[in-house]
Each structure stands twice: as C-alpha cells, then as structure tokens.
Coordinates of C-alpha atoms in Angstrom, one line a residue:
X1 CA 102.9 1.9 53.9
X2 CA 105.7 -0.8 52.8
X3 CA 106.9 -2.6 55.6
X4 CA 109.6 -5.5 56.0
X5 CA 108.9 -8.1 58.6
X6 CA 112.4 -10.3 59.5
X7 CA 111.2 -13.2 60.8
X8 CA 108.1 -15.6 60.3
X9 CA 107.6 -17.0 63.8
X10 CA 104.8 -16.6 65.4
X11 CA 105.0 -12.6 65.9
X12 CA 105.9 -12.1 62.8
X13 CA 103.9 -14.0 60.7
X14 CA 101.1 -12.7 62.8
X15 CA 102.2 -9.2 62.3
X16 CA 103.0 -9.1 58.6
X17 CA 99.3 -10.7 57.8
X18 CA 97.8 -7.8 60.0
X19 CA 99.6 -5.5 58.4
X20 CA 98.9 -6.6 55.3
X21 CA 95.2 -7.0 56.3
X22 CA 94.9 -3.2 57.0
X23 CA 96.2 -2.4 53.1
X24 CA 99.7 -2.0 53.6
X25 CA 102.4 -3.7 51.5
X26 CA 104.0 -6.2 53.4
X27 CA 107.3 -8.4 52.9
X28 CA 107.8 -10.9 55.6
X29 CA 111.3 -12.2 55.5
X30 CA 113.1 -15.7 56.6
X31 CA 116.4 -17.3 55.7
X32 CA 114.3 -20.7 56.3
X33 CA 113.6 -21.4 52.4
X34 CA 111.2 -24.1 53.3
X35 CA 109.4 -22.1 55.8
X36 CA 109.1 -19.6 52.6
X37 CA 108.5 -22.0 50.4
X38 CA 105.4 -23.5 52.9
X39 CA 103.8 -20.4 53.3
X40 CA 104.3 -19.4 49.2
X41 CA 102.1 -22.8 49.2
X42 CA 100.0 -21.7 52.1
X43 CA 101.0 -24.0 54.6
X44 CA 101.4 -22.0 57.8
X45 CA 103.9 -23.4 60.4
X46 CA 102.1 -22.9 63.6
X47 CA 98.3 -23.3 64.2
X48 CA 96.6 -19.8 65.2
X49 CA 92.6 -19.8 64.6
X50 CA 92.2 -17.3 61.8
X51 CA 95.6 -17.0 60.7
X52 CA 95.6 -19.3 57.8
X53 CA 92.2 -17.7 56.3
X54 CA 94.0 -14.2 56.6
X55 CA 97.4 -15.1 55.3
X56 CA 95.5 -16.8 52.2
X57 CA 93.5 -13.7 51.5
X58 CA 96.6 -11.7 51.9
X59 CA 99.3 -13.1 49.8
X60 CA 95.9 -13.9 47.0
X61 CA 95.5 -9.8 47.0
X62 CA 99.1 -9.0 46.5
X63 CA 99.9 -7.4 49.7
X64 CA 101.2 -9.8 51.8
X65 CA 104.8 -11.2 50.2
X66 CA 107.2 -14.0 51.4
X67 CA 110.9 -13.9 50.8
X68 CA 114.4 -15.1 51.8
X69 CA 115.9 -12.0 49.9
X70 CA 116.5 -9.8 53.0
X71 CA 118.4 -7.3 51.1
X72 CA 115.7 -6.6 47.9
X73 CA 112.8 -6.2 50.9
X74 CA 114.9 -3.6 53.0
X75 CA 115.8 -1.7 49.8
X76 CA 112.5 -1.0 49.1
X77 CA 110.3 -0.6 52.6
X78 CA 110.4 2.0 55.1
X79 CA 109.7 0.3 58.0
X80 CA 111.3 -2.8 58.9
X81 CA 109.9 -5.0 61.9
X82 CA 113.0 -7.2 63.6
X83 CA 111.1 -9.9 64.9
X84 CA 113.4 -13.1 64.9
X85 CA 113.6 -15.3 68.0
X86 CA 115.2 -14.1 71.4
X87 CA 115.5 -17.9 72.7
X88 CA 116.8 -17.9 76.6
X89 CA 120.6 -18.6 77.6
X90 CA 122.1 -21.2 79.5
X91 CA 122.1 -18.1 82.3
X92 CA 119.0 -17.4 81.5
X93 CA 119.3 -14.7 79.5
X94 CA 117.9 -13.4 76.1
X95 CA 120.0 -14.6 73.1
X96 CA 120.2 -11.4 70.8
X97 CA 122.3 -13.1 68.1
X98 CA 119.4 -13.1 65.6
X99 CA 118.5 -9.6 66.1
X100 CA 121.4 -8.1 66.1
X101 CA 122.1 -10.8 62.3
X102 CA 119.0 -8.7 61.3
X103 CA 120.5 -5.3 62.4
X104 CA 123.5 -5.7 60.7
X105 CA 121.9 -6.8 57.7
X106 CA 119.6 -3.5 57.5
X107 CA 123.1 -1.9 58.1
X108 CA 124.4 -2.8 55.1
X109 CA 121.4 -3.0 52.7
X110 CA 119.5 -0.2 53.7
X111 CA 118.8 2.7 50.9
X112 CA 117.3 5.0 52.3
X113 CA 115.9 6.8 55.9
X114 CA 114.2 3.8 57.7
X115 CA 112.8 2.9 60.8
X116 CA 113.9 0.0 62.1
X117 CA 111.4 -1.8 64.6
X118 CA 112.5 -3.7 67.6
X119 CA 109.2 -6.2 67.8
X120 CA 111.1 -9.7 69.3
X121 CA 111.2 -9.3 73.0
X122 CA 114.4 -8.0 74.0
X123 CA 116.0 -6.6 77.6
X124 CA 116.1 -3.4 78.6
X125 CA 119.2 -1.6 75.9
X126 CA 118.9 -3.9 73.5
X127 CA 117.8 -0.6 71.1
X128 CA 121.0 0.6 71.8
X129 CA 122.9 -2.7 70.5
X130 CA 120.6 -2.8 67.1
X131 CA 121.4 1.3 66.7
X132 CA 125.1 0.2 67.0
X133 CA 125.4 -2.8 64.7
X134 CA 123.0 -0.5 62.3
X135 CA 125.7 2.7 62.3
X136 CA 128.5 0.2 62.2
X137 CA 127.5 -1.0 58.9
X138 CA 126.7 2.4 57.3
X139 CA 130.5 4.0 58.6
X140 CA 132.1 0.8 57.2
X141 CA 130.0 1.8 53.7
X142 CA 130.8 5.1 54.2
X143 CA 127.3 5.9 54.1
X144 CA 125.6 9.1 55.4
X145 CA 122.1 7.1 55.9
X146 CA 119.9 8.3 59.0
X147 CA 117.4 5.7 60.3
X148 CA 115.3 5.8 63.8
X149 CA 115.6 2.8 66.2
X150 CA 111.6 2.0 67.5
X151 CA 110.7 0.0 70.5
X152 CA 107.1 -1.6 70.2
X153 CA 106.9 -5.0 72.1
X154 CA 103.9 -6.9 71.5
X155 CA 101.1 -8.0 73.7
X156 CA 99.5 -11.2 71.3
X157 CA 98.0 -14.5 73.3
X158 CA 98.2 -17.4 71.3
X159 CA 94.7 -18.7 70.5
X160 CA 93.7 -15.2 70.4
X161 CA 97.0 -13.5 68.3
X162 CA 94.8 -12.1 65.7
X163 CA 91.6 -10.6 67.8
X164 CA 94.8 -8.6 70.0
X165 CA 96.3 -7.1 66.9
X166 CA 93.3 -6.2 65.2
X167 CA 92.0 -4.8 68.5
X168 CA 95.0 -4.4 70.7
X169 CA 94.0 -3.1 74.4
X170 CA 97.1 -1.0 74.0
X171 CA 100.2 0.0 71.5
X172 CA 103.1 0.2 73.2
X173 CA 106.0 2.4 70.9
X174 CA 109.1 3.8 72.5
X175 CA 111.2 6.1 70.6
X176 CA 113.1 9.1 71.0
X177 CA 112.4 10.9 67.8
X178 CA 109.3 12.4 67.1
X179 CA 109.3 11.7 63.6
X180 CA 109.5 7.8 64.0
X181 CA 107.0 8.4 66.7
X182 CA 104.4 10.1 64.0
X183 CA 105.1 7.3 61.4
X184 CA 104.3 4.4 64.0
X185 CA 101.3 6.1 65.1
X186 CA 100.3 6.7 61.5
X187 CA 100.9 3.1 60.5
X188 CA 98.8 2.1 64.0
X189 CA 96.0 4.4 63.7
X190 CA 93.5 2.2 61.5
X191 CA 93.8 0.1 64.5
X192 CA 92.4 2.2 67.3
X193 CA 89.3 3.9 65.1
X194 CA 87.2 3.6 67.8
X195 CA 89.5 4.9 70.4
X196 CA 93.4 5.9 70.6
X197 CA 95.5 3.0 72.8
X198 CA 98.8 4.6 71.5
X199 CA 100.9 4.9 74.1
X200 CA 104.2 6.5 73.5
X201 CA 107.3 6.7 76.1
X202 CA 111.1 6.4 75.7
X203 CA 112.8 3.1 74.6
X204 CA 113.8 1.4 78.0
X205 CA 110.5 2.2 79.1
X206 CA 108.9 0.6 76.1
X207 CA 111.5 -2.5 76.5
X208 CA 110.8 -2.9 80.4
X209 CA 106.7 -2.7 80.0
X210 CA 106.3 -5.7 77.9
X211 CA 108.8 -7.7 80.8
X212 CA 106.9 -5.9 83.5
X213 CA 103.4 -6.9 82.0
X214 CA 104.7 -10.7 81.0
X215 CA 106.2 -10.8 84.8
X216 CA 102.8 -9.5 86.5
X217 CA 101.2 -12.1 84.9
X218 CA 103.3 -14.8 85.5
X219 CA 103.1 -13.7 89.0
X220 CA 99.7 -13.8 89.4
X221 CA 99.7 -17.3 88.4
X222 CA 102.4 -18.6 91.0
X223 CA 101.0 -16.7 93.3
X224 CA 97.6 -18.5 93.0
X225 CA 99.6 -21.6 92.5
X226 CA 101.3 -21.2 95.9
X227 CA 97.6 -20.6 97.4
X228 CA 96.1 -23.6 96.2
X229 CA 99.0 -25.7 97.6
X230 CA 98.7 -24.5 101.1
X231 CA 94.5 -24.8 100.8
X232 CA 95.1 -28.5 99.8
X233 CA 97.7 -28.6 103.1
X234 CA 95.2 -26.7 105.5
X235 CA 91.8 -28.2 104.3
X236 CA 90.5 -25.5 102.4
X237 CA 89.3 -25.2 98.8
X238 CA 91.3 -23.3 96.5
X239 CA 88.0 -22.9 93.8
X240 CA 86.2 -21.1 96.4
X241 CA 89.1 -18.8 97.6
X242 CA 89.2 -18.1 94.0
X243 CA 85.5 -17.0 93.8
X244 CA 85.9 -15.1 97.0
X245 CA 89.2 -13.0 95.6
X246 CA 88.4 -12.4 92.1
X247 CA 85.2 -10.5 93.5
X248 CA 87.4 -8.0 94.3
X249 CA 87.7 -5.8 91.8
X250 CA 91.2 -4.4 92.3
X251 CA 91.8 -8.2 92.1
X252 CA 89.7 -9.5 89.6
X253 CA 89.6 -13.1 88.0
X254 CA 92.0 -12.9 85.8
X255 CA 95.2 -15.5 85.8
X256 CA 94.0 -16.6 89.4
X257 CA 92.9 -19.8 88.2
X258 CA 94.8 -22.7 90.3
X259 CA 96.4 -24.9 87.8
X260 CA 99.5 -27.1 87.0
X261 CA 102.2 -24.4 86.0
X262 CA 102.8 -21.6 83.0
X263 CA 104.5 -22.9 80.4
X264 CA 104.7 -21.1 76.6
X265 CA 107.2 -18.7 74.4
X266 CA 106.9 -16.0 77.0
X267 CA 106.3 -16.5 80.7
X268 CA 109.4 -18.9 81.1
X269 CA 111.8 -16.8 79.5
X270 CA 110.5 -13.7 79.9
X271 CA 110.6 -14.0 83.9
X272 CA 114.1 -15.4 83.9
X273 CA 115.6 -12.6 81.3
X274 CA 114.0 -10.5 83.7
X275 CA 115.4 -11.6 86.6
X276 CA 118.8 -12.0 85.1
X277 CA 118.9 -8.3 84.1
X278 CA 118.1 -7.1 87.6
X279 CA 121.2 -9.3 88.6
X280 CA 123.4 -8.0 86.0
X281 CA 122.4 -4.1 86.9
X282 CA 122.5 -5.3 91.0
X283 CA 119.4 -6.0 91.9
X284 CA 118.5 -9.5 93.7
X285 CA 114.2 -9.8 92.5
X286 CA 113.3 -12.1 95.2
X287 CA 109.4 -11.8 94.0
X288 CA 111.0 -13.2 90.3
X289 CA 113.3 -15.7 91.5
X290 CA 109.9 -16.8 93.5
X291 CA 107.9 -16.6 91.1
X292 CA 110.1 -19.2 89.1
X293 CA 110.4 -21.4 91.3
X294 CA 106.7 -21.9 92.3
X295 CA 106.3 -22.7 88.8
X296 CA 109.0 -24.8 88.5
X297 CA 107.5 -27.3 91.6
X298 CA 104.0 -26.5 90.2
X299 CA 104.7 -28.9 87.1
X300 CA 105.2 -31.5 89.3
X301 CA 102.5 -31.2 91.2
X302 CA 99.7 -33.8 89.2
X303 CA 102.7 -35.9 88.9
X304 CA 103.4 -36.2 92.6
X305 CA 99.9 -36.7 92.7
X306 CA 99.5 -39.3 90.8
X307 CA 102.8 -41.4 92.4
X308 CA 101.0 -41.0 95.6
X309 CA 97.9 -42.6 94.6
X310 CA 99.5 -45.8 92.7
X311 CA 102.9 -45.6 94.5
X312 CA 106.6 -44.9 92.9
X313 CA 106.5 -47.7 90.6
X314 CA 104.3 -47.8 88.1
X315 CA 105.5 -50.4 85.8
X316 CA 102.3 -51.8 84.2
X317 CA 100.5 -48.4 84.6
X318 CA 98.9 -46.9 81.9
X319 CA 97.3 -43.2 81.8
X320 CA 95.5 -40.8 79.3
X321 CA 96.8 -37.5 78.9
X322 CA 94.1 -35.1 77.4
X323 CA 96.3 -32.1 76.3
X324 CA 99.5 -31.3 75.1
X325 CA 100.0 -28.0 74.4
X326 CA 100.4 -25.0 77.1
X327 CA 97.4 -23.9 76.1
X328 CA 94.0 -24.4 74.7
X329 CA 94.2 -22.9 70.9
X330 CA 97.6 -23.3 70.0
X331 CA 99.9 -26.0 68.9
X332 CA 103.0 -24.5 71.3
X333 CA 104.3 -26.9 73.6
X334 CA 107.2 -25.0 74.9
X335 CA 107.4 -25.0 78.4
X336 CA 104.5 -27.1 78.5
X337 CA 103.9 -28.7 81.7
X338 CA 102.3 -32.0 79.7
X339 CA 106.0 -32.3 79.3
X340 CA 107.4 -32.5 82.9
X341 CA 104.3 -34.5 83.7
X342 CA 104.6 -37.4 80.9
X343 CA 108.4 -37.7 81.9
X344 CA 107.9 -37.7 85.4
X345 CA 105.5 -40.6 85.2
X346 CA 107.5 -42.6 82.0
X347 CA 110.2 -42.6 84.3
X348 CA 108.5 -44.7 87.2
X349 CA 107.4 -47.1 84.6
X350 CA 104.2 -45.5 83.0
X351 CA 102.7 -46.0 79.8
X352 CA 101.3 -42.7 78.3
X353 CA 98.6 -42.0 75.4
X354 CA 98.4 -38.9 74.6
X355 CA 95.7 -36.7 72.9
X356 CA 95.3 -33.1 72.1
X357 CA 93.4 -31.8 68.9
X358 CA 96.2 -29.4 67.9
X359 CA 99.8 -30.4 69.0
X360 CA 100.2 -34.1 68.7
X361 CA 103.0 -33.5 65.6
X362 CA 104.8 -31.0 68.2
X363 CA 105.1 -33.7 70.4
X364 CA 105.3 -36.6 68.3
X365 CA 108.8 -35.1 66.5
X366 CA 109.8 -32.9 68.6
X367 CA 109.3 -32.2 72.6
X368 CA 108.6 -36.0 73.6
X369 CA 110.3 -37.4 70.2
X370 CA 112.7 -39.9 72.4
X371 CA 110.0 -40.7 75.1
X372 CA 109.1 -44.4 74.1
X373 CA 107.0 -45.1 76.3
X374 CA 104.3 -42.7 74.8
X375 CA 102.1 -42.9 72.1
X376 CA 99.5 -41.2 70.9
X377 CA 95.5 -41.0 69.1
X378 CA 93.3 -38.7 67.0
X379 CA 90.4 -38.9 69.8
X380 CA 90.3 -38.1 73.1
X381 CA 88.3 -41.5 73.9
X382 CA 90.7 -43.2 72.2
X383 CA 93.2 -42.4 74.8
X384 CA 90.7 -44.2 77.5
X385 CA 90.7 -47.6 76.9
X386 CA 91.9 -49.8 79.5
X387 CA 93.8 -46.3 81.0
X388 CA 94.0 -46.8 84.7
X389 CA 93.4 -43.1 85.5
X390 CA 92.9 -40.1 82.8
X391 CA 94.9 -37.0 83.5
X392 CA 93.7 -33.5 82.4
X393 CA 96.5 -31.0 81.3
X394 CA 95.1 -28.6 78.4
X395 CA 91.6 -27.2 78.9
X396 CA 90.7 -27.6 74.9
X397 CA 86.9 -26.8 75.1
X398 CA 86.3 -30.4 73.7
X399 CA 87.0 -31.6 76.8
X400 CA 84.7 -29.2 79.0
X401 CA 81.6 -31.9 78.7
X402 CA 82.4 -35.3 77.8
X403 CA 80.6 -38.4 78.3
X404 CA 81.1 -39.5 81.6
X405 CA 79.1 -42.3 81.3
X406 CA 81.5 -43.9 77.8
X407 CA 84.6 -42.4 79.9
X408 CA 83.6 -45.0 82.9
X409 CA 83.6 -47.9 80.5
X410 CA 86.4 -47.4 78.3
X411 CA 88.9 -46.5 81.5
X412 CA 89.7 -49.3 83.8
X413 CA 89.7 -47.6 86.6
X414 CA 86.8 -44.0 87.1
X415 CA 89.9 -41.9 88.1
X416 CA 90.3 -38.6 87.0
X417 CA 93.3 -36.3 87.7
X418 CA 92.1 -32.8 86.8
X419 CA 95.3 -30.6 86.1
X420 CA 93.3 -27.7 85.7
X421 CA 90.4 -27.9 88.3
X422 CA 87.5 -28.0 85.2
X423 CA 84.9 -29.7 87.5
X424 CA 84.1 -29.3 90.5
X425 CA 83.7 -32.3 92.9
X426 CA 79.7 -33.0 93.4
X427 CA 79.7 -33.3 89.6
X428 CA 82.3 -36.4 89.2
X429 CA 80.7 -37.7 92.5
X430 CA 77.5 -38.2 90.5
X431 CA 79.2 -39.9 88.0
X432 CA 81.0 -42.1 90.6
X433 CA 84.2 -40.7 89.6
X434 CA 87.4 -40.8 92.2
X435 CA 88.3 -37.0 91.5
X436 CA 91.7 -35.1 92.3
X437 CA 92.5 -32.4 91.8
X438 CA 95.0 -29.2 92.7
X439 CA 94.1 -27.3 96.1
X440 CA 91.4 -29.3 97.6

C-alpha cells in the first residue's frame, strides 16, 4: 500500500519504518527541513533500540521516503497517518492545532478517495473536528472528493516501540465505514499472522480506549505509589506487599512496582486531557484528579528524602544522579522525575553530576539547560567521586550490578538513595551501604 505519515516524532517515525518494513511504500512527512534533512542522512532524532538499523534498511530499499512536500505525498498515497504532536494546554488539555494544520492540508491537496488516519492521541471527537476541517477544504475547492476519517491510537512503549508494532498485543481501529474498516485491516494483517488482534469499534470508542488504557496504567502506578508511602509511615515493607499482591493473578505484577513518579509523552498528559474532558462533558473523575496528584507529590518524594537526611541546606553538597530519562531505553526526559528531583535539591544549594547512557544531550540543552549547578559525565563512576550520597532515578540495566566495592571508594560518603527500590536491603548491608529507599 502507499501510505503518508505527517509527522516524524516518535510515533511517526516509528510507524512509517514499520510500515515500510512490511513492503509498503511509505512517505513520512515534516515541515522541520532539518529533521528531514537528518534522517535523508540517517541521523534519527530520538534514540529507540532498533530504530536506526530499520530506518537505514528502509529508506536504502526504496520504501521508506522523507519529505517536507506534504502536498506531492498526499497526491499520491491512499492512506495518510496524522500523527503530529497533541502537546497539553495551560488547562490541561490536548492542543489539536497540529492536527487539525494536517487535516486541512489533506483538505486541500487530496486527489483522490483517501483514508485519513487519526494516529496522535487525541480526545474523545477529535475525528469529528479533522472530518470538518477535511470537508471544509474540499467545499471551498468545490470538490466532490469522499475520504473516511479512521481512529487507530497506538499502544508503543519506548525502549520497546518496535517489538509492539511488529507484534502489537492488540490493533485498535475505529471507524464507521466498513470500507476504511477492510483497508486498515488489510494494511494490519501481515502483522497478526499468527493470530488476529484487530479489534474494530466506532470512533469515540477507539479515541477513549487508548486514554482508558494510558489512565489504567498510570493508575496502577499511583496507586502503588500511595501504598508504599503509607508502608514507610506504618512500618511495613512495600517490596514485600508487592510480592504478596502481584501473586494475584487478577492483579498481577505489572506497573505495581513502588517508585519515584510517571513521567514520559503519555501518562502526564494523557491523564490530565482525560480528566479535563470529563470536566468539560460534567463529570468531576476524582480517581484521575487522584491519580495526578499522587504523582505529582511522588516526584518529590527522594528529594524530601534526601533534605531530611542532610537537612534543608545543602550548600557544599554534592550528589550523583544515575539516570536521566523517564525510563530505561529511551532518551525522553519529559515529565521526567530526574527533573523535579535535581531542582528540588539545586535549589537548597546542591551540586549535581549527572549520568545516564542515553539522555545526557536532552538534558544538557534542553530540560536542565539553565540549571548551573549541574554538570554532567560519560560514566556512571565518574559521577562518584567525592559525591556525598548517589541517588538512583532511571533503572538502565548498567546500573543493576555495579561495583560496590569501587562505588565505596570513589563516594565520600556509602549512601545510596534508591529511587526505584533495585536492591533490597541485606544486600547494601553487606556492602556497608546506608540504604534508603521508597516504602520501607
């Protein structure tokens, strides 16, 4: 099939190479000329294991193209994927000025019957918007052009974007004409060989499951959040409550892991768009608003943490922070609770060195760009020496088993503020580390 993908962020980029991957023809569009011009030279924007390999391969073979010309690639593809940012409002809101850019310009460039895709993550009637702008452009061309409006919201995890769309667990496509339905499941099917995860529904429904899905998660994660601060208050241990709930199988282990706040593209916004729609239809989502909030306090928590073990003024203080990004495998620090943390302690004085394998240049020039009193190294030793405490935010693999031993003689204080709970407590104890940690 020829397909159009609007938009070389991270869905899109991943998307189109997929696509591309499974023998389609693939145009993936930006007005960013440098981005184009980058990945024309093969250098990819974001870091997503397997991504550069496949986008290489792709654009080598033929089948993967980069362009700013929006109007040449929607003349001649069939299926064009909006997938441009939704960034959140002051109000918390979706911004759908980008997609709704895109939808006009398929409005007035379009040639023939398309089906235009709603990928970015959009409220609940945004397909109703895009059909609008679309049929707006055509009447003001005079055009008698049909085209189908397609919800299918995606369900990627960074650090694991390309294993998900190769393999999705599920494809999501709402539409309400059977014909666009047939032509997304046609373009899906070399996906699901080995079993059918097409699920189709109407286009609300298809807009509310990926904020549903984003929102259970998200929940799950305050939820255990909120746990591990009342086990730290009562005198439990929030690592064995863990082992003892995830047994349960209607439960399971997922997300329940005790931590220092969600951070990301998704769970922030996606939460608060939701919640903000619910308030614009009526609805007060007291789980949501909840749900936010826990998070909210949670990135404060290793912070608070640390104040109370060298006091509110830590002029003369000096700490390691292993990990920068939201997550392990990726370079996205948005949201990212490194973030709150390395303000909260630069403004009490603090001195911060920073490591993480992938998102240093994220933070560097962008996120902690005016933060002076950080600085940063290419090893996550480096960041030890003469550090009065190291803190753990991102749990990169590299730092699952480390050398205790060198960490005690390179830090000047054995102090070890796990923002994750990697360790458990009889293991830094025989290293004759002082070990704190969330929940305990």
């Amino acid at each position: 099939m020829k397909i159009s993908v609007i938009g070389t962020g991270y869905v899109g980029l991943v998307s189109g190479t997929c696509f591309a991957q499974m023998g389609n023809s693939v145009t993936c569009v930006d007005i960013d000329q440098n981005k184009i011009d980058k990945l024309i030279q093969g250098i990819i924007p974001i870091y997503e294991p397997g991504l550069e390999e496949l986008v290489f391969e792709n654009y080598s073979k033929g089948t993967l193209k980069f362009t700013t010309n929006i109007a040449e690639s929607i003349a001649n593809t069939t299926i064009s994927f909006i997938a441009v940012g939704t960034p959140m409002g002051e109000d918390g809101s979706a911004d759908l000025q980008y997609v709704l850019a895109v939808a006009k310009s398929i409005g007035q460039y379009m040639q023939h019957y398309m089906v235009v895709v709603d990928k970015s993550t959009v409220p609940v009637g945004t397909a109703e918007k895009v059909r609008a702008a679309i049929q707006a452009e055509l009447d003001a061309r005079g055009s008698d052009l049909t085209f189908d409006i397609v919800s299918n919201p995606e369900f990627l995890k960074e650090g694991a974007a390309i294993k998900d769309f190769m393999h999705p667990d599920r494809v999501v496509i709402g539409a309400d004409s059977e014909k666009a339905m047939k032509i997304m499941h046609d373009l899906y099917e070399p996906f699901m060989k080995n079993h059918d995860r097409f699920i189709g529904m109407d286009i609300k429904s298809a807009e509310m499951t990926k904020y549903a899905a984003n929102a259970m998660l998200a929940t799950k994660i305050s939820f255990m959040n909120e746990m591990s601060n009342i086990c730290e208050r009562v005198g439990a241990d929030i690592n064995k409550v863990r082992n003892g709930i995830g047994s349960d199988s209607r439960i399971g282990y997922s997300f329940i892991y005790p931590g220092c706040g969600y951070g990301g593209s998704c769970f922030p916004k996606d939460v608060q768009a939701l919640a903000k729609t619910a308030k614009d239809f009526g609805y007060t989502p007291r789980i949501l608003d909840a749900v936010e909030a826990v998070n909210y306090d949670q990135k404060h928590v290793i912070s608070q943490k640390v104040l109370n073990r060298f006091g509110q003024n830590l002029e003369g203080k000096m700490f390691a922070v292993w990990g920068l990004a939201f997550k392990p495998e990726t370079d996205d620090m948005r949201e990212a609770s490194a973030i709150t943390i390395i303000n909260d302690l630069t403004a009490k004085g603090a001195k911060i060195v920073a490591y993480d394998p992938k998102a240093r240049h994220e933070a560097e020039h962008f996120y902690l760009k005016g933060n002076a009193n950080v600085s940063y190294v290419d090893s996550k030793y480096d960041a030890l020496k003469d550090a009065d405490a190291v803190i753990l935010v991102t749990e990169w693999q590299e730092f699952r088993s480390p050398d205790f031993d060198e960490m005690r003689k390179l830090l000047k204080s054995a102090i070890f503020f796990d923002g994750r709970n990697q360790f458990n407590k009889e293991r830094m104890d025989e290293f004759r580390f002082e070990y704190i940690q969330i929940g305990v």
